[in-house]
Short mmCIF file of C-alpha atoms and ligand atoms in Angstrom, two decimals:
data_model
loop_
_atom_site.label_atom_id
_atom_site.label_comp_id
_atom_site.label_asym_id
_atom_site.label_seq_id
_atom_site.Cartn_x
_atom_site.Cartn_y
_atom_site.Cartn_z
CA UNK V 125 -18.27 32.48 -11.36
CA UNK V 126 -14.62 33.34 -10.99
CA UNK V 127 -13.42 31.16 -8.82
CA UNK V 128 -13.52 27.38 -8.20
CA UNK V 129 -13.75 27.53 -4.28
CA UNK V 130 -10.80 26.37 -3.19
CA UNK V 131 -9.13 29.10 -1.64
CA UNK V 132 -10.03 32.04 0.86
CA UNK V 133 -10.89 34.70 -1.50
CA UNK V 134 -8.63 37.10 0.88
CA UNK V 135 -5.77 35.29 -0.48
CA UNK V 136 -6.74 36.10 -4.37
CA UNK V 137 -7.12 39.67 -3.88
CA UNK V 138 -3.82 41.02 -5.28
CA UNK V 139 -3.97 38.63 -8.72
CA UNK V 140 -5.89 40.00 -11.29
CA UNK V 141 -9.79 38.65 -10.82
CA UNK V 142 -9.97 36.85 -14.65
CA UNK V 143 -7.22 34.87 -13.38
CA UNK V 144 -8.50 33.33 -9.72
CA UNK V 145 -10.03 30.33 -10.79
CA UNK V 146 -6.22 29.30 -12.96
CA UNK V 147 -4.60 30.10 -9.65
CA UNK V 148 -6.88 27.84 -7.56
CA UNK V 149 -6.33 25.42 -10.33
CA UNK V 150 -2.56 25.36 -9.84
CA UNK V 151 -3.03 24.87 -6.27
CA UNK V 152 -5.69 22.12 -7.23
CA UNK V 153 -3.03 20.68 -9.27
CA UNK V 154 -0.33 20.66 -6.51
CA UNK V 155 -2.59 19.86 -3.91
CA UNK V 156 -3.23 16.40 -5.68
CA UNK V 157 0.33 15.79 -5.99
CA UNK V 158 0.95 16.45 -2.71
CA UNK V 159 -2.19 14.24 -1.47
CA UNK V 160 -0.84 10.99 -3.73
CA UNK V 161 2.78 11.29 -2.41
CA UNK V 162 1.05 11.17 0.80
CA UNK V 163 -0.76 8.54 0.19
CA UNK V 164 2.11 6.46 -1.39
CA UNK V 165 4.32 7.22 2.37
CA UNK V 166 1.42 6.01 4.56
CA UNK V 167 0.87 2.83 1.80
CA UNK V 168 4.86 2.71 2.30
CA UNK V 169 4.24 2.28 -1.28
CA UNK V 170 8.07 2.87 -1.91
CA UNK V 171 9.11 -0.43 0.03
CA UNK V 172 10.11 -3.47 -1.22
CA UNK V 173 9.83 -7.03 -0.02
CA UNK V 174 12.55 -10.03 -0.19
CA UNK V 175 13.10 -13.37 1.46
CA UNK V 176 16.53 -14.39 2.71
CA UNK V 177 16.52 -18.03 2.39
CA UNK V 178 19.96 -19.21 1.68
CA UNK V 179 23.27 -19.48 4.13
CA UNK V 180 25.29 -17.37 1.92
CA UNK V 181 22.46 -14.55 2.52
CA UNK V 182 22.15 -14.35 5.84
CA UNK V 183 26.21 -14.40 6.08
CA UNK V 184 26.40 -11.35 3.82
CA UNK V 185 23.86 -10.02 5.80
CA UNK V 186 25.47 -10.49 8.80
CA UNK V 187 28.56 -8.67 7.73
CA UNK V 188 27.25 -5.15 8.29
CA UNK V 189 26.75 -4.39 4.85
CA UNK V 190 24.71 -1.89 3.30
CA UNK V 191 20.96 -3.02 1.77
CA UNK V 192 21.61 -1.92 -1.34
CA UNK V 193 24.91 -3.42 -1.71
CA UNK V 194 23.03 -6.41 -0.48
CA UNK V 195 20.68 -6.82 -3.15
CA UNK V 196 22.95 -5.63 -5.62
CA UNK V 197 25.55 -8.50 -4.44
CA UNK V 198 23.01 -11.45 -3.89
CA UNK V 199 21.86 -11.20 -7.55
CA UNK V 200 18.72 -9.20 -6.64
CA UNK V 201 19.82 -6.01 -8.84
CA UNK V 202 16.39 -5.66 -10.12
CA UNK V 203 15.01 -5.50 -6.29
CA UNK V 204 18.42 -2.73 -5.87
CA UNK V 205 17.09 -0.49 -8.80
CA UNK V 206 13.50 -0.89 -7.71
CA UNK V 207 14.16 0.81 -3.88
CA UNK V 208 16.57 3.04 -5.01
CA UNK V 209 14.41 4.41 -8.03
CA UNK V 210 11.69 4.35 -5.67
CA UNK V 211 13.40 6.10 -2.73
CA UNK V 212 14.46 8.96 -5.24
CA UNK V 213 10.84 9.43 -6.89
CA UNK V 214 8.96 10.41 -3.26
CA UNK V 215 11.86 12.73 -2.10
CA UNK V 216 12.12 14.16 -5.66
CA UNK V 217 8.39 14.78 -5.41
CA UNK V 218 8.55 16.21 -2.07
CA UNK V 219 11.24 18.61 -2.77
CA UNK V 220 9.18 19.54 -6.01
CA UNK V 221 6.20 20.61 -4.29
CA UNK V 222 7.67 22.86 -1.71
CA UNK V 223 9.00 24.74 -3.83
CA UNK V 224 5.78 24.81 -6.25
CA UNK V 225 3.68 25.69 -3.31
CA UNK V 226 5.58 28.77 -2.16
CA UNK V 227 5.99 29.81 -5.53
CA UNK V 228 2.45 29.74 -6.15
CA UNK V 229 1.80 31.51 -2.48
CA UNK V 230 4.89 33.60 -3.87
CA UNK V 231 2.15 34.97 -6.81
CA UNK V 232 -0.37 35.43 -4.68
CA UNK V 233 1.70 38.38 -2.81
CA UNK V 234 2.73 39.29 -6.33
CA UNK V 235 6.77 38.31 -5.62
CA UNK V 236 7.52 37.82 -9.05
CA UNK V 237 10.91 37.14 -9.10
CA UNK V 238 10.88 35.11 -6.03
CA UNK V 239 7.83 32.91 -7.58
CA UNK V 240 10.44 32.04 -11.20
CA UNK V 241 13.31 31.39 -8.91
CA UNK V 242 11.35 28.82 -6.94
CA UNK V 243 9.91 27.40 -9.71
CA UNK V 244 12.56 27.20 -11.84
CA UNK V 245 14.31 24.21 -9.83
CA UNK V 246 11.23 22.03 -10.00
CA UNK V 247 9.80 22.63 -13.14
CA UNK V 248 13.42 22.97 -15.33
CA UNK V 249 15.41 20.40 -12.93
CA UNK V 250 12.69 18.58 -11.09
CA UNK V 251 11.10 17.78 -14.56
CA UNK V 252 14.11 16.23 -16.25
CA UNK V 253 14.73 14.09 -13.56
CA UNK V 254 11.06 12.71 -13.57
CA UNK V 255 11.51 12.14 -17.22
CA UNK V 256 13.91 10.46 -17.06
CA UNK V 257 12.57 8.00 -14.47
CA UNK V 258 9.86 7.77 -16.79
CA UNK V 259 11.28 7.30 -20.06
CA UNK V 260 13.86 4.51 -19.05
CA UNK V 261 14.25 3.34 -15.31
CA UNK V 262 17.14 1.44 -16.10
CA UNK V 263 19.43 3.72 -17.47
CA UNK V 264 18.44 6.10 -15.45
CA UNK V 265 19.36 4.04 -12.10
CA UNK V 266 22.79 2.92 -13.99
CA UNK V 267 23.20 6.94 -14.38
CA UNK V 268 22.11 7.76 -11.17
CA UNK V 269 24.13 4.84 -9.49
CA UNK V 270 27.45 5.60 -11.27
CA UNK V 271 27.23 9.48 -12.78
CA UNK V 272 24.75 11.51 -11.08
CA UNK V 273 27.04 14.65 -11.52
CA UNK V 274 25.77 14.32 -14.95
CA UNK V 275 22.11 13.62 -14.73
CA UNK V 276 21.27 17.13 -16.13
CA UNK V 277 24.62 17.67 -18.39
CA UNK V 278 23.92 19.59 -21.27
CA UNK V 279 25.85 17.42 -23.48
CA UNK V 280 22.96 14.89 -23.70
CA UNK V 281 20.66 17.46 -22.72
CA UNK V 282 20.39 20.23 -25.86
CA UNK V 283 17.26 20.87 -27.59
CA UNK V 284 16.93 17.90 -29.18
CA UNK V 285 17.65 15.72 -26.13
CA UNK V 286 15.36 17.26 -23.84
CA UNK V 287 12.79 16.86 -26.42
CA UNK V 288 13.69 13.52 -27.47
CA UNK V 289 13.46 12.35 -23.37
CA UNK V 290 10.09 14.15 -22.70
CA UNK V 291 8.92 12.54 -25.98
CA UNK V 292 9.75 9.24 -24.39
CA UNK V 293 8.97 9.78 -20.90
CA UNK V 294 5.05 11.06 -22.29
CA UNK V 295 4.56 8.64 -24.46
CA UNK V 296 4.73 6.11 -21.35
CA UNK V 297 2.47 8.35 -19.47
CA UNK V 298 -1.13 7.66 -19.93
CA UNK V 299 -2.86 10.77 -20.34
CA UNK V 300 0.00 13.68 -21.41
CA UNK V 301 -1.80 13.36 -24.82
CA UNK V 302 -3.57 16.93 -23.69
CA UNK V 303 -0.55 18.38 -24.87
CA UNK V 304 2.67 17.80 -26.50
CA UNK V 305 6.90 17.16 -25.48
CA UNK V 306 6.79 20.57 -28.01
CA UNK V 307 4.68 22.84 -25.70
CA UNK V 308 6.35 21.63 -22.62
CA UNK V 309 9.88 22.69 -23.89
CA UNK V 310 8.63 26.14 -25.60
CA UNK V 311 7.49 26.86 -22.46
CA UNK V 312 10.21 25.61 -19.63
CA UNK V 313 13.60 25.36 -21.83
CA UNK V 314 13.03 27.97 -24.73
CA UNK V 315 15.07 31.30 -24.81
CA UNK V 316 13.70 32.85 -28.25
CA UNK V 317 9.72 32.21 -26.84
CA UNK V 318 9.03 35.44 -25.50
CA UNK V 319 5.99 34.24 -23.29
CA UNK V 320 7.77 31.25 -21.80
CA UNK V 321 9.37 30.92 -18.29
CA UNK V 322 13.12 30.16 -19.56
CA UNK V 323 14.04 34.00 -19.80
CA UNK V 324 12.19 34.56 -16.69
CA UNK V 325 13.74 31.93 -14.90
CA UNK V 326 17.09 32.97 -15.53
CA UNK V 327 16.85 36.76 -14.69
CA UNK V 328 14.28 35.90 -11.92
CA UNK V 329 17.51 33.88 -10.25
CA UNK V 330 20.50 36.18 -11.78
CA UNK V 331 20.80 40.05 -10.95
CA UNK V 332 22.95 39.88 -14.05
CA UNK V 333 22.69 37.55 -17.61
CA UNK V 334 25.08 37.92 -20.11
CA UNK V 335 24.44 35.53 -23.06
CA UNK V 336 22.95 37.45 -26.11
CA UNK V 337 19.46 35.29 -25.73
CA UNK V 338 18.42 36.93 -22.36
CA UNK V 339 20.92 39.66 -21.47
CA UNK V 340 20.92 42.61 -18.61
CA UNK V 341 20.07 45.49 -20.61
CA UNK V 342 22.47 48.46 -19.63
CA UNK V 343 21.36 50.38 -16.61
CA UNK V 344 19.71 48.14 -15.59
CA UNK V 345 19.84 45.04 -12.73
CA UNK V 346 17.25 41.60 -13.77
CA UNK V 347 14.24 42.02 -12.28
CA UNK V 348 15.06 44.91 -9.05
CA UNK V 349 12.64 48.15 -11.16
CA UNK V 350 9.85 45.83 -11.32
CA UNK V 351 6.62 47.38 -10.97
CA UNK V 352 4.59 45.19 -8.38
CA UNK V 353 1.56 46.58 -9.79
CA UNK V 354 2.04 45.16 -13.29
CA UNK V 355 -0.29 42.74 -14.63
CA UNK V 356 2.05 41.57 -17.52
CA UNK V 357 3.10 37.96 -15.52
CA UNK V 358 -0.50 37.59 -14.87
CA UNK V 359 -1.79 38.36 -18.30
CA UNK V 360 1.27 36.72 -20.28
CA UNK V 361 -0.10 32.93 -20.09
CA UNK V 362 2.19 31.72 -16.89
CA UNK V 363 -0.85 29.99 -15.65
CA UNK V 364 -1.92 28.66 -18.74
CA UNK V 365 2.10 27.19 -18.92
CA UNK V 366 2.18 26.29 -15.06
CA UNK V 367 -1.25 23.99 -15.21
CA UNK V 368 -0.16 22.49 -18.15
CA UNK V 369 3.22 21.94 -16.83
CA UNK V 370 2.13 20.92 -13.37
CA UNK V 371 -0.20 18.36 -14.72
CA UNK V 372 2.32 16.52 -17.21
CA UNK V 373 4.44 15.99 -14.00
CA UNK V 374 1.17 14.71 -12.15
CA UNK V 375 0.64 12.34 -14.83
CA UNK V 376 3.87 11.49 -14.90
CA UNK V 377 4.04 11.10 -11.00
CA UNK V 378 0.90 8.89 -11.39
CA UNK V 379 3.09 6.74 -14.14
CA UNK V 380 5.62 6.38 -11.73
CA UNK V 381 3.53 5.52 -8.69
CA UNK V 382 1.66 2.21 -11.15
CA UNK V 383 4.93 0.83 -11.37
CA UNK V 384 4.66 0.54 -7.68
CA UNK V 385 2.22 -1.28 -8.14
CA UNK V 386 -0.13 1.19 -6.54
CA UNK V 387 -2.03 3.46 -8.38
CA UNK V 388 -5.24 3.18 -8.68
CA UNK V 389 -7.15 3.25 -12.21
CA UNK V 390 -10.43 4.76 -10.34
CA UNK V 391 -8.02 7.58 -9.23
CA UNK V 392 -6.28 7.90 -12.37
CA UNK V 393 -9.47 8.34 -14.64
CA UNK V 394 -11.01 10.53 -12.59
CA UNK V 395 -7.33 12.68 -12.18
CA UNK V 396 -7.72 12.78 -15.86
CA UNK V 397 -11.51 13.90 -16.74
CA UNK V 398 -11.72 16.32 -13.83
CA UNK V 399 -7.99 17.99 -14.44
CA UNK V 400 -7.55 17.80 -18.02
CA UNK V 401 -11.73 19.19 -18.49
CA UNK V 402 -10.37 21.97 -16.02
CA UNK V 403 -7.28 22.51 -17.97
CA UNK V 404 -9.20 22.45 -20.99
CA UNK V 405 -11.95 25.19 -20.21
CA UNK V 406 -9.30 27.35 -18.61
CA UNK V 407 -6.93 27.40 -21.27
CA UNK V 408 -7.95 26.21 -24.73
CA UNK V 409 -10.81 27.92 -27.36
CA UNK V 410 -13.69 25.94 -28.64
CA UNK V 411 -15.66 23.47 -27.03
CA UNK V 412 -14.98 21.03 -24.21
CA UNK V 413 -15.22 17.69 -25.13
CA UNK V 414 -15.71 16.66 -21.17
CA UNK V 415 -18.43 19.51 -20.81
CA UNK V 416 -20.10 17.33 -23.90
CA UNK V 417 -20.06 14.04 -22.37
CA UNK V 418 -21.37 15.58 -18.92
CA UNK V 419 -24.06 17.31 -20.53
CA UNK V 420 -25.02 14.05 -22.37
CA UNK V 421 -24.00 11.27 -19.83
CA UNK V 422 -25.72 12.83 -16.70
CA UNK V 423 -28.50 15.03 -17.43
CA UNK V 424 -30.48 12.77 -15.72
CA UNK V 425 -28.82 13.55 -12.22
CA UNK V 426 -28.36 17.55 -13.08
CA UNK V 427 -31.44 19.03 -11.78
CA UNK V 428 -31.72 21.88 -9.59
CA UNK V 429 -32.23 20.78 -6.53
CA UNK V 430 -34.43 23.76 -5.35
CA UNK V 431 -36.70 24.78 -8.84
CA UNK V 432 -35.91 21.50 -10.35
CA UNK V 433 -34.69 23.18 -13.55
CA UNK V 434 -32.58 20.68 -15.66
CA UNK V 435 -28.82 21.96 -15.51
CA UNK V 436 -26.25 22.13 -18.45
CA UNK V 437 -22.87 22.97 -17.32
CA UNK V 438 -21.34 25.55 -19.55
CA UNK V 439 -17.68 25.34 -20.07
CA UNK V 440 -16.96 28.55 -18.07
CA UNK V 441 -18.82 26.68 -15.59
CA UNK V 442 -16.77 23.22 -15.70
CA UNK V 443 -13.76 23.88 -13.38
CA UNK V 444 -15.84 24.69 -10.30
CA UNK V 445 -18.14 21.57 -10.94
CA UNK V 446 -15.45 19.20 -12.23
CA UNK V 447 -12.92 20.55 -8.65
CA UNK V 448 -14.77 22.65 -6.65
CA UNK V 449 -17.76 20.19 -6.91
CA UNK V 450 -20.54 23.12 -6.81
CA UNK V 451 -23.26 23.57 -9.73
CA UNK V 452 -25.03 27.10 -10.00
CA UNK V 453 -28.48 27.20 -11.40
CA UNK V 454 -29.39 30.17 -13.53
CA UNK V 455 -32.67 29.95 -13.29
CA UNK V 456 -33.29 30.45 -9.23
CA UNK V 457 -29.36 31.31 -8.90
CA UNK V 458 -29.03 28.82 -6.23
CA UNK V 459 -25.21 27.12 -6.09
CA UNK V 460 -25.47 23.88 -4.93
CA UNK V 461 -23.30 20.94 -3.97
CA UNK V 462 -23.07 18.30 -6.66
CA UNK V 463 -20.94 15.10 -6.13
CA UNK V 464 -19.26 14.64 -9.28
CA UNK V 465 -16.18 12.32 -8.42
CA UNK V 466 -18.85 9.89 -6.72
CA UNK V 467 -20.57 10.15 -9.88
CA UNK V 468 -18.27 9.67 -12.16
CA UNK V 469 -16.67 7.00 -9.93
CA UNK V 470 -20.36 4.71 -11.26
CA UNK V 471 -19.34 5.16 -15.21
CA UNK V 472 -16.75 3.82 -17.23
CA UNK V 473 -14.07 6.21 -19.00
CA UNK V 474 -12.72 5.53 -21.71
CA UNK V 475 -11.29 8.83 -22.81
CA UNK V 476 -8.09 8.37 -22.22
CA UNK V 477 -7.23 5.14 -23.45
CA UNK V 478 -4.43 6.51 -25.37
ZN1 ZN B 662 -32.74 26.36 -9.51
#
């Protein structure tokens, strides 16, 4: 099975078969995000409630004076930084996923360099900015509210600030434990890691680069000889880097959304088991500890539903069950529906009580 099922196979035909099912899983992957942020606009999860009881309120009210300046006046600055961070996170997420999405559609045509330059404003940007949200709301509003020129300066953000903040913001994030702040800066902000996207980024964006790490070599122009028909971007772990990458701003968009006050635990645990198991059996050797508990928690409910053969799902196997929701039996070859999230909706998780 090389695909999950999520996407027209017509669409997959031009990336490298091995590596359909980590493309549908990228879409998978933005398609949540895009589904919660969704979710939080028809909840109007970003809004926030006050009364106006006093005089002095409704006179300041009165004056034509702007909400925030409102709150921020009346001694409600906690209620000010609560919209405003609020406010930001949806249209940060919003802006995010376009640009994810054609990137990814961008990969399916096999536009290289117009899939890095899309992605490298959500995912070297876009990612910062979440962090920082994450890590410390209030500093981050004062920043935001005062300095925004210099939300992404590179005088607080070197090496060992951007790993510092992700350390922060992933610590807070219940579930990032998959990977590590490490990984997620090798593989966005690194120049001297050859299979990582900050090289690519830069000459995907940039006809010409000059600094030593990632220079134009001569005769040459970033990016314009590029054989279409290479495999190398395929082959070279981006979608290894872009799941991984995609979920820790998932989590982190989940983290975000509980301060809310509306994400949902149910939603978050099963997020977890069915995205991180994916992300798992995709991308990482040895065995699958959510393939384990599956095989040992439900083997009551995996039968085959036409030779009633009792089903193990093999880790190759554990992406389309765990997202595309489909079990294939090997013994009559029949691939059959099986409802998973409803299932693991009726247990308890506890796997990511980290
Ligand atoms: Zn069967």
């Amino acid at each position: 099975m090389n695909t999950i099922g999520l996407i027209d196979p017509d669409r997959l035909q031009n990336i490298p078969e091995k590596h359909w099912a980590e493309h549908e899983f990228c879409f998978h992957l933005h398609d949540l995000m895009a589904a919660l942020l969704v979710q939080m606009e028809i909840q109007k999860a970003g809004h926030i409630r006050f009364e106006t009881g006093s005089e002095d309120d409704r006179r300041l009210l009165a004056s034509g004076i702007h909400i925030l300046d409102f709150l921020d006046k009346s001694g409600r600055g906690e209620l000010e930084r609560r919209a405003v961070v609020n406010h930001v996170c949806n249209a940060l997420f919003s802006d995010m996923l376009h640009f994810i999405y054609e990137a990814l559609r961008a990969l399916e045509k096999r536009k290289f360099t117009v899939a890095f330059s899309l992605l490298r404003k959500p995912l070297k940007e876009g990612m910062l900015i979440v962090a920082q949200m994450c890590a410390d709301e209030g500093a981050f509003f004062d920043r935001l509210k005062a300095d925004a020129k210099n939300l992404l300066s590179r005088r607080n953000l070197d090496e060992a600030g951007i790993k510092a903040l992700l350390e922060a913001a992933m610590k807070l994030s219940r579930g990032c434990s998959f990977t590590n702040p490490d990984k997620v800066y090798d593989a966005v902000f690194n120049y001297h890691n050859d299979q990582g996207f900050a090289g690519l980024f830069d000459k995907a964006t940039h006809l010409v680069t000059e600094f030593r790490r990632n220079q134009t070599e001569d005769y040459n122009l970033n990016f314009i000889f590029k054989n279409p028909e290479d495999d190398d971007i395929y082959a070279g772990g981006t979608y290894a880097q872009l799941a991984m990458l995609i979920l820790v701003l998932h989590i982190m968009q989940i983290e975000l959304y509980r301060r809310m006050g509306k994400a949902s635990k149910k939603y978050q645990n099963w997020m977890l088991f069915t995205s991180v198991g994916a992300y798992e059996a995709l991308f990482t050797k040895g065995r699958s500890r959510m393939t384990n508990f599956v095989n040992s928690n439900f083997a009551e409910f995996m039968q085959c539903r036409l030779c009633e053969a009792q089903l193990r799902i093999k880790k190759v196997n554990a992406p389309r069950l765990f997202i595309g929701e489909r079990l294939y039996c090997e013994q009559c070859l029949a691939d059959q529906h099986f409802p998973f999230g409803w299932l693991l909706s009726k247990v308890d998780l506890d796997l990511f009580e980290d």
